[in-house]
Coordinates of C-alpha atoms in Angstrom, one line a residue:
M6 CA 0.0 0.0 0.0
A7 CA 1.3 3.5 -0.8
V8 CA 2.2 5.9 1.9
I9 CA -0.3 8.8 2.2
D10 CA 0.3 12.4 3.2
I11 CA -1.7 13.3 6.3
T12 CA -2.9 16.8 6.8
Q13 CA -5.1 18.3 9.4
D14 CA -8.1 17.9 7.1
R15 CA -7.3 14.2 6.5
L16 CA -6.3 13.1 10.0
E17 CA -9.7 12.5 11.6
A18 CA -10.9 10.3 8.7
A19 CA -7.6 8.4 8.5
I20 CA -7.9 7.6 12.2
R21 CA -11.6 6.7 12.1
D22 CA -11.4 4.7 8.9
S23 CA -8.2 2.7 9.5
G24 CA -8.0 -0.4 11.6
T25 CA -4.3 0.4 12.2
L26 CA -2.7 3.7 11.2
I27 CA 1.0 4.5 11.6
L28 CA 2.1 8.1 11.3
D29 CA 5.6 9.2 10.6
F30 CA 6.2 12.8 11.8
W31 CA 9.1 14.2 9.8
A32 CA 10.5 17.3 8.1
P33 CA 12.4 17.7 4.8
W34 CA 15.5 19.1 6.6
C35 CA 15.8 16.2 9.0
A36 CA 18.5 13.7 7.9
P37 CA 17.3 10.8 10.1
C38 CA 13.8 11.4 8.7
R39 CA 15.1 11.1 5.1
A40 CA 17.1 7.9 6.1
F41 CA 14.0 6.4 7.6
A42 CA 11.7 7.1 4.6
P43 CA 12.7 4.0 2.5
I44 CA 12.3 1.8 5.6
F45 CA 8.8 3.2 6.2
E46 CA 7.9 2.8 2.5
E47 CA 9.2 -0.8 2.5
A48 CA 7.1 -1.7 5.6
S49 CA 4.0 -0.2 3.9
E50 CA 4.4 -2.9 1.2
Q51 CA 5.0 -5.7 3.8
F52 CA 1.9 -4.7 5.9
P53 CA -0.9 -4.1 3.4
D54 CA -3.6 -4.1 6.2
V55 CA -1.9 -1.1 7.9
V56 CA -2.4 2.5 6.6
F57 CA 0.9 4.3 6.5
G58 CA 0.8 8.1 6.7
K59 CA 3.4 10.8 6.8
V60 CA 3.0 14.2 8.6
N61 CA 5.3 16.9 7.4
T62 CA 5.8 18.9 10.6
E63 CA 6.9 22.0 8.7
E64 CA 3.6 22.1 6.8
E65 CA 1.4 20.7 9.6
Q66 CA 2.6 22.5 12.6
Q67 CA -0.8 22.4 14.3
L68 CA -0.8 18.5 14.1
A69 CA 2.8 18.4 15.5
A70 CA 1.6 20.7 18.4
L71 CA -1.6 18.6 18.9
F72 CA 0.5 15.4 19.4
Q73 CA 3.2 17.2 21.3
I74 CA 5.9 16.2 18.8
R75 CA 9.2 17.4 20.3
S76 CA 11.7 15.5 18.1
I77 CA 11.6 13.9 14.7
P78 CA 11.2 11.4 13.3
T79 CA 8.5 10.3 15.7
L80 CA 6.3 7.3 15.0
M81 CA 2.7 7.1 16.3
I82 CA 0.5 4.1 15.8
F83 CA -3.3 4.1 16.2
R84 CA -5.2 0.9 16.4
E85 CA -9.0 1.1 16.6
Q86 CA -8.7 4.9 17.1
I87 CA -6.4 4.4 20.2
I88 CA -2.8 5.4 20.3
V89 CA -0.9 2.2 21.1
F90 CA 2.6 3.3 20.2
N91 CA 4.4 6.7 20.3
Q92 CA 8.2 6.9 20.1
P93 CA 10.6 9.5 18.8
G94 CA 13.7 8.3 16.9
M95 CA 14.4 6.2 13.8
L96 CA 13.7 2.5 13.9
S97 CA 15.5 -0.1 11.8
A98 CA 13.5 -2.2 9.4
S99 CA 13.5 -5.2 11.8
Q100 CA 12.5 -2.9 14.7
L101 CA 9.6 -1.4 12.8
N102 CA 8.4 -4.9 11.7
E103 CA 8.6 -6.1 15.3
V104 CA 6.6 -3.1 16.5
L105 CA 3.9 -3.6 13.8
E106 CA 3.7 -7.3 14.6
K107 CA 3.2 -6.5 18.3
V108 CA 0.6 -3.9 17.6
A109 CA -1.3 -6.5 15.4
A110 CA -1.2 -9.0 18.2
L111 CA -2.6 -6.6 20.8
D112 CA -5.9 -7.6 22.5
M113 CA -7.7 -4.4 22.1
D114 CA -10.4 -5.4 24.6
D115 CA -7.6 -5.6 27.2
V116 CA -6.2 -2.3 26.0
R117 CA -9.6 -0.6 26.4
S118 CA -10.1 -2.2 29.8
K119 CA -6.8 -0.8 31.0
M120 CA -7.6 2.6 29.7
E121 CA -10.9 2.6 31.6
T122 CA -9.3 1.6 34.9
G123 CA -6.4 4.0 34.3
P124 CA -2.7 3.4 34.9
D125 CA -3.0 4.4 38.6
S126 CA -6.0 2.3 39.5
G127 CA -5.8 0.9 42.9
E128 CA -3.4 3.5 44.2
D129 CA -4.3 6.3 46.6
Q130 CA -4.9 9.4 44.5
G131 CA -4.7 11.5 47.8

């Protein structure tokens, strides 16, 4: 599947309509971003059920601010409209494949259950 450009106008539909969406936040001047681009493209061919999107942080500064992107490249993965992975830095092809396989294997009912109870459930909020 081809990599698509994600803009503010396209983001909501991309998240809503994709079972799994991976976003690569990047900028044209960023050398690690340019080095990561072919890895990202290759993974898009290996994982046809995943939607691969790129967010140019120079052109989409509001999106970068919305997701609090502090360094690039940053990868963010949504599954069933929930952010399940968010990490700055370039990944190797094998690391990216491993992350995508782990995301595919997630029990989303378990993820939603943990979100509802919160990370601090059972602890005194005092």
